[in-house]
Amino acid sequence: MDMEKRGPEAYEGGEGCLTTVIRIPVRIVVLLVVVPVRMVWDVLAVCGRLLERVLLRPLDRALGWVWDTLLAPVGRAVARLVRGLVHYGLVVPAVFVYRWVLAPVARGVAWLGSGLAGAVVWAVTTLIVTPLAWLFRTVLRPLGRGAGLVLWAVFVWPWTALYRWVLTPLYVHVLTPLGHGALWLAKAVVRALVVVPAVFLYRWVLRPVGRGLVAVGREIVAAAEVAWRVAGYVSRAVGRVLKWLAWNLLGRPAAWFYRGVCVPVGHAVRDHVWRPARKAAAEAGRAVKAALVSAGEVVRRARRDAWRALVGGASARQPLEPSPVPARTLGSTTTAPGAAPAPEISLRKRG
């Protein structure tokens, strides 16, 4: 059928009769090999998607919920506590010690070191560098020039004369022509013994064989593509049947169990366990934040008192902040100054 469809144009495009003859058997063999592979591949793909939908997605949502609603708030509260302790327990004292103890001591040491270094430089320049420079200019440099002239006359000039008047003419007039002749002879031998046989072998043996192998490989690839598509149709039909069986045997009971059992249990846990726990955690976080603010105020007052004790001088007295006094509650008979009187009626309970 394929040969009749192609007709005589198949041979005009560069395809020989051998290619046309081997095409149909190759496609049949490749189809028999590829169909099981394609079905196994589709089964693995369906199992992977089912595993992702049933296990990985709910697990990812559960882990995200735990992280966003439990671990992240606790971590932020612990981070605020550690940051406050580090800042007011280490950073503030270290800055105070550096600013008022280490920096003045370092400036004094640097001033003394600069004076001592200037004295050492002047002494070294006067006692060592100047005499050595005078000795080099007046004694060592003239001696070095004379020794250099003697060494050049004894060792360099004879070799220069030998290279200029003996070696250069020998290389130009004798060795260069001999080298050119030997190179031409080597090229002729290599061309006759290597290049010509290699060109003949490539042109009349390797190139025809390579073209045949390329044609066979092209047909195998085309057959594999056709077989893969056919195997896909077969595998898709088998997959639809398995999907219908899996939904009716497993999916429907699982969905009923999720809607009828898991959802009510989850709502009960959320309403009676999780919300009270989250409320208690929020109240604990607010208490920790208030404690950190109070500790920071105590540290700032201590730092101002230490500064006044070290430097001295009168400073404007800070007005004392009134200590928070609770207002009158229901059932009490006293009121705090500035607090609004509490209503005498009971609060309505929130639902």
Coordinates of N, CA and C in Angstrom, one line a residue, residues 190-200:
V190 N 53.4 11.4 1.2 CA 52.2 11.3 1.9 C 51.0 11.3 1.0
R191 N 51.0 12.1 -0.1 CA 49.9 12.2 -1.0 C 49.7 10.9 -1.8
A192 N 50.9 10.3 -2.2 CA 50.8 9.1 -3.0 C 50.4 7.9 -2.1
L193 N 50.8 7.8 -0.9 CA 50.6 6.6 0.0 C 49.4 6.8 0.9
V194 N 48.9 8.0 1.2 CA 47.8 8.1 2.2 C 46.6 8.8 1.6
V195 N 46.8 10.0 1.0 CA 45.7 10.8 0.6 C 44.9 10.2 -0.5
V196 N 45.6 9.8 -1.5 CA 44.9 9.2 -2.7 C 44.1 7.9 -2.3
P197 N 44.7 6.9 -1.6 CA 43.9 5.8 -1.2 C 42.7 6.1 -0.3
A198 N 42.9 7.1 0.6 CA 41.8 7.5 1.5 C 40.7 8.1 0.8
V199 N 41.0 9.0 -0.2 CA 39.9 9.6 -1.0 C 39.2 8.5 -1.8
F200 N 39.9 7.5 -2.4 CA 39.3 6.5 -3.1 C 38.3 5.6 -2.2

